[in-house]
Coordinates of C-alpha atoms in Angstrom, one line a residue:
Chain A
M1 CA 19.6 27.1 -8.8
T2 CA 22.7 27.0 -10.8
G3 CA 24.9 24.8 -8.7
H4 CA 28.4 23.6 -9.7
G5 CA 29.2 26.6 -11.9
E6 CA 26.6 25.9 -14.6
G7 CA 25.3 28.6 -16.9
A8 CA 21.8 30.1 -16.4
D9 CA 20.3 27.4 -18.6
G10 CA 21.7 24.7 -16.3
L11 CA 24.2 23.5 -18.8
P12 CA 27.9 23.3 -18.1
R13 CA 29.9 26.4 -19.2
S14 CA 32.5 24.1 -20.6
V15 CA 33.2 20.4 -20.8
V16 CA 36.6 18.7 -20.8
V17 CA 37.1 15.0 -21.5
V18 CA 40.4 13.5 -20.5
G19 CA 40.9 10.7 -23.0
A20 CA 40.4 10.8 -26.8
S21 CA 39.3 7.3 -27.8
H22 CA 35.9 5.7 -28.5
A23 CA 34.1 6.8 -25.4
A24 CA 35.4 10.4 -25.5
V25 CA 34.6 10.9 -29.2
Q26 CA 31.1 9.4 -28.9
L27 CA 30.4 11.7 -25.9
A28 CA 31.6 14.8 -27.8
D29 CA 29.3 13.9 -30.7
R30 CA 26.4 13.2 -28.4
L31 CA 26.8 16.6 -26.7
R32 CA 26.9 18.4 -30.0
L33 CA 24.0 16.4 -31.5
G34 CA 22.1 17.2 -28.3
G35 CA 22.5 20.9 -28.9
Y36 CA 25.4 21.7 -26.6
T37 CA 27.2 24.8 -27.9
E38 CA 29.6 25.7 -25.2
P39 CA 33.4 24.9 -25.4
L40 CA 34.2 21.2 -25.6
T41 CA 37.7 19.9 -25.3
L42 CA 39.2 16.4 -25.7
I43 CA 42.7 15.7 -24.3
G44 CA 44.6 12.6 -25.4
D45 CA 48.1 11.5 -24.7
E46 CA 48.6 9.8 -28.0
T47 CA 49.6 11.9 -31.0
H48 CA 47.4 10.0 -33.4
P49 CA 43.9 11.3 -34.0
P50 CA 41.3 9.0 -32.3
Y51 CA 41.2 5.6 -34.0
H52 CA 39.5 2.2 -33.9
R53 CA 41.4 -0.1 -31.6
P54 CA 39.8 -3.5 -32.4
P55 CA 41.4 -3.7 -35.9
L56 CA 44.9 -3.4 -34.5
S57 CA 45.0 -7.1 -33.7
K58 CA 43.3 -8.1 -37.0
A59 CA 43.0 -6.1 -40.3
W60 CA 45.7 -3.6 -39.4
L61 CA 48.2 -6.2 -38.4
K62 CA 47.5 -8.1 -41.6
G63 CA 48.2 -4.8 -43.5
E64 CA 44.7 -4.7 -44.8
S65 CA 43.7 -1.3 -43.3
T66 CA 45.4 2.0 -43.8
P67 CA 45.8 4.7 -41.0
D68 CA 43.0 6.7 -42.8
Q69 CA 40.6 3.8 -42.5
L70 CA 41.5 3.4 -38.8
V71 CA 40.4 7.0 -37.7
L72 CA 37.2 7.3 -35.8
R73 CA 36.3 10.6 -37.4
A74 CA 37.7 12.7 -40.2
A75 CA 39.8 15.7 -39.0
E76 CA 37.1 18.2 -40.4
H77 CA 34.5 16.5 -38.2
Y78 CA 36.2 17.9 -35.0
S79 CA 36.7 21.4 -36.5
D80 CA 33.2 21.5 -38.0
N81 CA 31.7 20.7 -34.7
E82 CA 34.0 22.9 -32.7
I83 CA 35.5 20.0 -30.7
E84 CA 38.9 21.2 -29.5
M85 CA 41.4 18.3 -29.8
L86 CA 44.5 18.5 -27.5
L87 CA 46.4 15.5 -28.7
G88 CA 49.9 14.4 -27.6
T89 CA 49.0 16.0 -24.3
T90 CA 49.3 14.5 -20.9
V91 CA 47.4 15.7 -17.8
Q92 CA 50.1 15.9 -15.2
R93 CA 47.9 16.9 -12.4
V94 CA 44.3 17.9 -11.8
E95 CA 42.8 19.9 -8.9
R96 CA 39.5 21.4 -8.0
D97 CA 39.1 25.1 -9.0
G98 CA 36.0 26.6 -7.4
D99 CA 33.2 24.6 -8.9
G100 CA 35.3 23.4 -11.8
V101 CA 38.7 21.8 -12.4
A102 CA 42.2 23.0 -13.3
L103 CA 44.3 20.7 -15.4
H104 CA 48.0 21.0 -15.6
L105 CA 48.9 19.9 -19.2
Q106 CA 52.2 18.9 -20.8
R107 CA 52.4 18.6 -24.6
S108 CA 54.7 16.1 -26.3
D109 CA 56.9 19.1 -27.4
G110 CA 57.4 20.1 -23.8
F111 CA 54.9 23.0 -23.8
V112 CA 53.2 23.3 -20.4
E113 CA 50.0 25.1 -19.5
T114 CA 47.2 25.1 -17.0
R115 CA 43.6 25.2 -18.3
T116 CA 40.4 25.5 -16.3
F117 CA 37.1 23.9 -17.2
D118 CA 33.6 23.7 -15.7
R119 CA 32.8 20.0 -16.0
L120 CA 35.3 17.1 -16.1
V121 CA 34.7 13.7 -17.7
L122 CA 37.4 11.1 -17.2
A123 CA 37.7 8.7 -20.2
T124 CA 41.3 7.7 -19.4
G125 CA 40.9 4.1 -20.5
A126 CA 43.2 1.3 -19.4
R127 CA 46.8 0.4 -19.9
A128 CA 47.9 -3.0 -21.0
R129 CA 49.1 -5.0 -18.0
R130 CA 52.7 -5.9 -18.3
S131 CA 54.5 -9.1 -17.2
D132 CA 56.9 -8.9 -14.2
I133 CA 58.8 -12.1 -14.9
P134 CA 62.6 -11.7 -15.5
G135 CA 63.3 -10.6 -19.0
S136 CA 60.0 -8.8 -19.5
D137 CA 61.6 -5.4 -19.9
H138 CA 63.3 -6.5 -23.1
P139 CA 62.2 -4.3 -26.1
D140 CA 60.9 -7.3 -28.0
V141 CA 58.5 -8.2 -25.2
L142 CA 55.4 -6.3 -26.4
V143 CA 51.9 -5.5 -25.4
L144 CA 49.0 -4.4 -27.7
R145 CA 46.7 -1.6 -26.9
E146 CA 47.7 1.4 -28.9
L147 CA 48.6 2.0 -32.5
D148 CA 52.3 2.4 -31.7
H149 CA 52.2 -1.0 -30.0
A150 CA 50.7 -2.5 -33.1
Q151 CA 53.4 -0.9 -35.2
R152 CA 56.1 -2.5 -33.1
L153 CA 54.4 -5.9 -33.3
A154 CA 54.0 -5.5 -37.1
D155 CA 57.7 -4.7 -37.3
R156 CA 58.5 -8.1 -35.6
V157 CA 56.3 -10.3 -37.7
A158 CA 59.1 -11.4 -40.0
A159 CA 61.6 -11.9 -37.1
G160 CA 60.6 -15.4 -36.2
P161 CA 58.3 -17.3 -33.8
V162 CA 56.0 -15.4 -31.5
V163 CA 54.9 -16.6 -28.0
V164 CA 51.7 -15.0 -26.7
I165 CA 51.4 -14.9 -23.0
G166 CA 47.7 -15.0 -22.1
G167 CA 44.8 -16.7 -23.9
G168 CA 42.3 -13.8 -23.9
F169 CA 40.7 -12.0 -26.8
V170 CA 43.7 -9.9 -27.7
G171 CA 46.2 -12.7 -27.6
L172 CA 44.0 -15.1 -29.5
E173 CA 43.1 -12.5 -32.2
V174 CA 46.8 -11.8 -32.7
A175 CA 47.7 -15.5 -32.7
A176 CA 45.1 -16.2 -35.4
T177 CA 46.2 -13.2 -37.5
L178 CA 49.8 -14.3 -37.3
R179 CA 48.9 -17.8 -38.4
G180 CA 47.3 -16.2 -41.4
L181 CA 50.7 -14.6 -42.1
D182 CA 52.4 -18.0 -41.6
V183 CA 54.2 -17.0 -38.4
A184 CA 54.7 -19.8 -35.9
V185 CA 52.7 -18.9 -32.7
T186 CA 52.4 -20.5 -29.3
V187 CA 49.8 -19.3 -26.8
V188 CA 50.6 -19.9 -23.1
E189 CA 47.6 -19.6 -20.8
A190 CA 47.8 -19.8 -17.1
G191 CA 44.2 -21.0 -16.7
R192 CA 42.5 -24.3 -17.6
Q193 CA 40.6 -22.8 -20.4
L194 CA 41.0 -20.0 -23.0
M195 CA 39.2 -16.7 -22.5
G196 CA 38.3 -17.5 -18.9
R197 CA 37.0 -14.1 -18.1
A198 CA 34.9 -13.8 -21.2
V199 CA 33.3 -17.1 -22.2
G200 CA 32.0 -20.3 -20.7
P201 CA 34.0 -23.6 -20.8
G202 CA 32.1 -25.1 -23.7
T203 CA 32.7 -22.2 -26.0
A204 CA 36.3 -22.0 -24.9
E205 CA 36.8 -25.7 -25.7
F206 CA 35.2 -25.3 -29.1
L207 CA 37.6 -22.4 -29.9
L208 CA 40.6 -24.2 -28.5
A209 CA 40.1 -26.8 -31.2
A210 CA 39.7 -24.0 -33.8
H211 CA 43.0 -22.5 -32.8
R212 CA 44.8 -25.8 -32.9
E213 CA 43.3 -26.4 -36.4
M214 CA 44.7 -23.0 -37.4
G215 CA 48.1 -24.3 -36.3
V216 CA 48.4 -22.2 -33.1
D217 CA 50.2 -24.2 -30.4
V218 CA 48.1 -23.7 -27.3
I219 CA 49.5 -24.6 -23.9
L220 CA 47.0 -24.4 -21.0
D221 CA 47.7 -24.4 -17.3
A222 CA 51.1 -23.1 -17.9
K223 CA 53.0 -20.5 -16.0
P224 CA 55.8 -18.5 -17.6
V225 CA 58.6 -17.8 -15.2
E226 CA 61.2 -16.1 -17.4
I227 CA 61.9 -14.6 -20.8
A228 CA 65.2 -16.3 -21.7
L229 CA 67.6 -14.1 -23.6
D230 CA 70.5 -15.0 -25.9
G231 CA 72.8 -12.1 -25.8
D232 CA 70.6 -9.1 -26.6
R233 CA 67.9 -11.2 -28.3
V234 CA 64.8 -13.0 -26.9
R235 CA 65.4 -16.7 -27.3
A236 CA 62.5 -18.4 -25.5
V237 CA 59.8 -18.3 -22.8
R238 CA 60.6 -20.6 -20.0
L239 CA 57.6 -22.2 -18.1
D240 CA 57.5 -23.3 -14.5
D241 CA 57.8 -27.0 -15.5
G242 CA 61.1 -26.2 -17.1
R243 CA 59.9 -26.3 -20.8
E244 CA 61.3 -23.6 -23.0
I245 CA 59.2 -22.3 -25.9
A246 CA 61.3 -20.8 -28.7
A247 CA 60.4 -17.1 -29.3
A248 CA 61.9 -14.2 -31.2
T249 CA 59.1 -11.9 -30.0
V250 CA 56.8 -12.2 -26.9
L251 CA 53.3 -10.6 -26.8
V252 CA 51.9 -10.2 -23.3
G253 CA 48.1 -10.2 -23.4
I254 CA 47.1 -10.6 -19.7
G255 CA 44.5 -7.9 -19.5
A256 CA 44.3 -4.2 -18.8
E257 CA 44.5 -2.0 -15.8
P258 CA 42.2 1.0 -15.6
R259 CA 44.0 4.4 -15.5
T260 CA 42.8 5.8 -12.2
E261 CA 45.6 8.2 -11.3
L262 CA 43.7 11.4 -11.9
A263 CA 40.6 10.1 -10.2
E264 CA 42.8 9.3 -7.2
Q265 CA 44.3 12.8 -7.2
L266 CA 40.8 14.1 -6.9
G267 CA 39.9 11.7 -4.1
L268 CA 37.2 9.8 -6.1
A269 CA 36.3 6.3 -5.1
C270 CA 38.2 3.7 -7.0
D271 CA 37.8 -0.1 -6.9
R272 CA 40.0 -1.6 -9.7
G273 CA 38.5 1.3 -11.8
I274 CA 36.7 4.6 -11.2
V275 CA 33.4 3.8 -9.5
V276 CA 30.4 5.3 -11.3
D277 CA 26.7 5.1 -10.8
E278 CA 24.0 4.7 -13.4
R279 CA 24.4 8.3 -14.5
C280 CA 28.2 7.8 -15.0
A281 CA 28.8 10.1 -12.0
T282 CA 31.8 9.4 -9.8
S283 CA 31.7 9.4 -6.0
D284 CA 31.7 13.2 -5.8
G285 CA 28.4 13.3 -7.9
H286 CA 29.8 16.0 -10.2
I287 CA 32.8 14.6 -12.1
L288 CA 31.8 11.9 -14.6
A289 CA 33.8 8.9 -15.9
I290 CA 33.1 6.6 -18.9
G291 CA 34.6 3.7 -20.7
D292 CA 37.4 1.2 -19.8
C293 CA 38.5 3.2 -16.8
T294 CA 35.3 2.7 -14.9
V295 CA 33.6 0.1 -12.7
Q296 CA 29.9 0.3 -12.4
E297 CA 27.5 0.0 -9.5
T298 CA 24.9 -2.5 -10.6
G299 CA 22.5 -2.3 -7.6
G300 CA 23.7 -5.8 -6.7
A301 CA 26.6 -6.6 -4.5
A302 CA 29.3 -6.8 -7.1
R303 CA 30.6 -3.9 -9.2
V304 CA 31.1 -4.6 -12.8
R305 CA 33.9 -3.7 -15.1
L306 CA 33.0 -3.9 -18.8
E307 CA 35.8 -3.4 -21.3
S308 CA 34.3 -3.0 -24.7
V309 CA 33.4 -0.6 -27.5
D310 CA 29.8 -1.2 -26.8
N311 CA 30.2 -0.1 -23.2
A312 CA 32.3 2.9 -24.1
C313 CA 29.5 4.1 -26.4
T314 CA 26.7 3.3 -24.0
Q315 CA 28.4 5.2 -21.1
A316 CA 29.2 8.1 -23.5
D317 CA 25.4 8.3 -24.3
T318 CA 24.6 8.2 -20.6
A319 CA 27.2 10.9 -19.7
A320 CA 25.9 13.1 -22.5
A321 CA 22.4 12.9 -21.1
T322 CA 23.6 13.6 -17.6
L323 CA 25.5 16.7 -18.7
L324 CA 22.6 17.9 -20.7
G325 CA 20.3 17.4 -17.7
R326 CA 18.2 14.9 -19.6
E327 CA 16.8 11.5 -18.6
V328 CA 19.5 8.8 -18.8
P329 CA 18.7 6.3 -21.5
A330 CA 17.9 2.7 -20.5
R331 CA 21.0 0.5 -20.2
P332 CA 21.0 -1.9 -23.1
V333 CA 22.3 -5.5 -22.8
P334 CA 26.1 -5.4 -23.0
W335 CA 27.7 -7.1 -25.9
F336 CA 31.2 -8.1 -27.0
W337 CA 32.8 -9.4 -30.1
S338 CA 36.1 -11.0 -31.1
D339 CA 37.2 -12.0 -34.6
Q340 CA 39.9 -14.7 -34.4
G341 CA 41.0 -15.6 -37.9
S342 CA 37.8 -16.7 -39.7
W343 CA 36.1 -17.4 -36.4
K344 CA 33.6 -14.9 -35.2
I345 CA 32.7 -14.8 -31.5
Q346 CA 29.8 -12.6 -30.3
I347 CA 28.5 -12.4 -26.8
A348 CA 25.3 -10.8 -25.6
G349 CA 24.7 -10.3 -21.9
R350 CA 26.7 -11.6 -19.0
I351 CA 26.7 -15.2 -18.0
D352 CA 27.3 -14.6 -14.2
G353 CA 24.6 -16.2 -12.2
H354 CA 23.3 -18.7 -14.8
T355 CA 21.8 -21.9 -13.6
E356 CA 21.4 -23.7 -16.9
V357 CA 23.1 -24.0 -20.3
V358 CA 21.6 -25.0 -23.6
V359 CA 23.9 -25.5 -26.6
R360 CA 22.5 -25.3 -30.2
T361 CA 24.6 -26.8 -33.0
D362 CA 23.8 -27.6 -36.6
P363 CA 25.5 -30.7 -38.1
S364 CA 25.5 -29.1 -41.5
K365 CA 27.4 -26.1 -40.1
P366 CA 30.2 -27.6 -37.9
R367 CA 31.9 -24.2 -37.3
R368 CA 28.7 -22.8 -35.8
R369 CA 27.8 -23.1 -32.1
V370 CA 25.4 -21.1 -30.0
T371 CA 25.4 -21.4 -26.2
L372 CA 22.4 -20.0 -24.3
Y373 CA 22.6 -19.3 -20.6
F374 CA 19.5 -19.3 -18.4
E375 CA 18.8 -18.1 -14.9
D376 CA 15.7 -19.6 -13.4
D377 CA 14.5 -20.6 -16.8
Q378 CA 14.9 -17.1 -18.2
L379 CA 17.4 -16.3 -21.0
L380 CA 20.3 -14.4 -19.5
A381 CA 23.1 -14.3 -22.0
A382 CA 24.3 -16.0 -25.2
E383 CA 27.6 -16.8 -26.9
C384 CA 27.6 -17.2 -30.6
V385 CA 30.4 -18.7 -32.7
N386 CA 30.0 -18.0 -36.4
A387 CA 26.3 -17.3 -36.0
P388 CA 26.0 -13.5 -36.5
A389 CA 22.3 -13.6 -37.3
D390 CA 21.5 -15.7 -34.3
F391 CA 23.5 -13.2 -32.3
V392 CA 21.6 -10.2 -33.6
A393 CA 18.3 -11.9 -32.9
L394 CA 19.3 -12.8 -29.4
R395 CA 20.8 -9.4 -28.5
S396 CA 17.7 -7.7 -29.9
A397 CA 15.4 -9.9 -27.8
L398 CA 17.5 -9.4 -24.6
A399 CA 17.6 -5.6 -25.2
R400 CA 13.9 -5.5 -25.4
G401 CA 13.6 -7.2 -22.1
Y402 CA 12.4 -10.5 -23.7
R403 CA 13.6 -13.4 -21.5
P404 CA 12.3 -16.5 -23.1
S405 CA 12.4 -19.8 -21.3
R406 CA 14.3 -22.9 -22.2
E407 CA 11.3 -24.5 -23.7
L408 CA 11.2 -22.0 -26.6
F409 CA 14.6 -23.3 -27.8
A410 CA 13.8 -27.0 -27.5
D411 CA 13.5 -27.6 -31.3
E412 CA 16.9 -27.2 -32.7
T413 CA 15.7 -27.3 -36.3
V414 CA 13.9 -24.0 -36.0
P415 CA 16.2 -21.1 -36.6
L416 CA 16.6 -18.7 -33.7
K417 CA 15.4 -15.7 -35.7
K418 CA 12.1 -17.5 -36.2
L419 CA 11.8 -18.4 -32.6
L420 CA 12.5 -14.9 -31.5
S421 CA 10.3 -13.2 -34.2
A422 CA 7.6 -12.8 -31.5
V423 CA 9.6 -10.1 -29.9
R424 CA 10.1 -8.2 -33.1
S425 CA 6.4 -8.0 -33.9
A426 CA 5.5 -7.3 -30.3
Chain B
M1 CA 35.3 11.2 -55.9
P2 CA 32.2 9.1 -55.3
K3 CA 29.5 10.9 -53.4
V4 CA 27.2 9.3 -50.9
F5 CA 23.8 10.9 -50.3
Y6 CA 22.5 10.1 -46.8
V7 CA 18.8 10.8 -46.2
Q8 CA 17.6 10.8 -42.6
P9 CA 14.1 9.4 -41.6
D10 CA 12.9 13.0 -41.4
G11 CA 14.0 13.7 -45.0
T12 CA 17.1 15.8 -44.3
E13 CA 20.0 15.0 -46.5
R14 CA 23.8 15.1 -46.2
V15 CA 26.2 14.6 -49.0
I16 CA 29.6 13.3 -48.3
D17 CA 32.6 13.0 -50.7
G18 CA 33.7 9.5 -50.1
V19 CA 36.8 7.5 -51.1
A20 CA 36.8 4.5 -53.4
G21 CA 37.4 1.3 -51.3
D22 CA 35.7 2.7 -48.2
S23 CA 32.3 1.5 -47.2
V24 CA 29.0 3.5 -47.0
M25 CA 29.1 2.8 -43.2
S26 CA 32.7 4.0 -42.5
T27 CA 32.1 7.1 -44.7
A28 CA 29.1 7.9 -42.6
V29 CA 30.7 7.2 -39.2
R30 CA 33.9 9.1 -40.0
N31 CA 31.8 12.2 -40.9
G32 CA 29.4 12.0 -38.0
V33 CA 26.3 11.1 -40.1
A34 CA 23.6 10.5 -37.4
G35 CA 21.8 7.1 -37.4
I36 CA 24.6 4.9 -38.7
V37 CA 26.3 3.4 -35.7
G38 CA 28.7 0.8 -37.0
Q39 CA 29.9 -0.1 -33.6
C40 CA 31.9 -3.1 -34.8
G41 CA 33.9 -1.0 -37.3
G42 CA 32.7 -3.1 -40.3
S43 CA 33.4 -6.7 -39.3
L44 CA 29.8 -7.8 -39.8
S45 CA 29.2 -8.2 -36.1
C46 CA 26.7 -5.7 -34.9
A47 CA 24.0 -5.0 -37.5
T48 CA 23.9 -1.3 -36.5
C49 CA 24.6 0.1 -40.0
H50 CA 21.3 -0.9 -41.7
V51 CA 20.3 1.3 -44.6
Y52 CA 17.8 1.3 -47.4
L53 CA 19.7 1.5 -50.7
A54 CA 18.0 3.4 -53.6
A55 CA 16.6 1.2 -56.3
E56 CA 18.8 2.7 -59.0
D57 CA 22.0 2.0 -57.0
Q58 CA 21.3 -1.7 -56.4
Q59 CA 22.8 -2.8 -59.8
H60 CA 26.3 -1.8 -58.4
F61 CA 26.3 -4.5 -55.8
D62 CA 26.1 -8.3 -55.5
A63 CA 23.3 -9.7 -53.5
P64 CA 23.9 -9.9 -49.7
S65 CA 26.0 -12.8 -48.4
E66 CA 24.3 -15.4 -46.4
D67 CA 25.4 -13.9 -43.1
E68 CA 24.3 -10.4 -44.1
D69 CA 21.0 -11.7 -45.4
D70 CA 20.3 -13.5 -42.2
M71 CA 21.3 -10.5 -40.1
L72 CA 19.0 -8.2 -42.1
D73 CA 16.1 -10.4 -40.9
C74 CA 17.0 -9.3 -37.3
T75 CA 17.7 -5.6 -37.6
A76 CA 15.9 -3.2 -35.2
S77 CA 14.0 -1.5 -38.0
D78 CA 12.0 -3.6 -40.4
R79 CA 13.7 -5.2 -43.4
E80 CA 12.6 -4.1 -46.8
D81 CA 13.7 -5.3 -50.3
S82 CA 16.2 -2.5 -50.4
S83 CA 17.8 -3.2 -47.0
R84 CA 21.5 -3.6 -46.7
L85 CA 24.2 -3.4 -44.1
S86 CA 26.1 -0.4 -45.2
C87 CA 29.5 -1.8 -44.1
Q88 CA 29.1 -4.2 -47.0
L89 CA 28.5 -1.5 -49.6
I90 CA 32.0 -0.5 -50.9
L91 CA 32.4 2.8 -52.8
S92 CA 33.8 2.7 -56.4
E93 CA 35.2 5.5 -58.4
G94 CA 32.5 7.3 -60.5
V95 CA 29.6 5.7 -58.7
D96 CA 27.4 8.0 -56.5
L97 CA 25.1 6.2 -54.0
H98 CA 21.9 7.1 -52.3
V99 CA 20.8 5.6 -49.0
T100 CA 18.0 6.2 -46.5
I101 CA 18.6 5.7 -42.8
P102 CA 16.1 3.8 -40.8
D103 CA 14.5 5.0 -37.5
E104 CA 16.3 2.6 -35.2
Q105 CA 19.6 0.7 -35.3
A106 CA 20.4 -1.1 -32.0

């Protein structure tokens, strides 16, 4: 049977990926490496060739990386591998067309066309959530997600103090980078701890001290109510307790919203993201979705949204296997990283459902802290601050399904890599 | 232009013209060399860019930093004396490099 318009070999007659960032590029590579030779098209609304987003808040903002160093792949890579790149192109509308899809496209130069494809993969990503308090529409109230956003932020570095609304990864990375450039920075966080969605309270407390030491003014439990203007300039961020924090520029870092518009046009199930199963199939079983735009069925009650380069790559590998009719690879343990100034945070696994916490510190290395999370005495997740080797050992153990008990970690003087060496030789 | 010779575990080789200042990792990833993942983009966070550096090329580099050294103990494929994280190997004008890619990265 060759259902859904597949060729005689069971492979799609063409694949289109809407989106042209980490997940999309990884998927295209996986398909070509997997021997897929039919037409393959990536559509991205940004005009820049696909690039690394993580450095935008760090090396790029510091002026340490050039546009060439930011690209995910060299231009020849796409042509050599016959990956058609439609950049600066927006998908206005999508509809089903027989077994495939028809996409109504608009290029940045105004050119409009309709193209049809056999298999559709949505890799539409997420957009930065904007603030809705009065004054937020001022041009110096910025977000950071894309290269053009980063350019606007870089252009404002010399303008004066910056207030960051939101103490998550992006906001704290920018705050630390700006301190390195000697810019006055205040971070205003609505919650009682920093990075509330990403790390446990102990790690957050540890990093709060780190940021204060860097000279970042951090205000917790604070709700901004207005961006106060002075004529046509930003003057301050006003908090609900009446305080005004002086600002020339405001960066809003309050999370991201999955771009689900096309999925909704197609009637696909969405739940704060496009719902996908373990094959990356959406609710119609045929159209796939990968990366930041998705939420994943986990078998348990709660759906999970993972926003990371790691997840983008993992889901791309999965979608490639699905399209090629191969067995879907085992899902590795998710991991995340954030570099905040000289502080490196790495997380393996997810801490939800933990019942116990063990903290490992080393008096001779005061900037280092490893927090281990256990569920019913089995290792569940780990947060590592300035402990990259411990992180790699822990991630590798978790990825191999090794879930050591608390007891193994009792002796703090034995390095983790030694404790976990059993799993490597297993 | 410095060249980098990438040898896969099965012996196949790809030669890439690199740019001085770039790393062996970023040169590989940008050109789609299989087996070098470099998920973190070179911030010494992921240890998925492990390579074996040819003996004759080792003179061009300082010994691994403490963090790199520690991380190499924990890579997916076994560490050898020639093991390096390729994000830490920066290309220089006039210096060609030869690396072998291990079986497994993650």
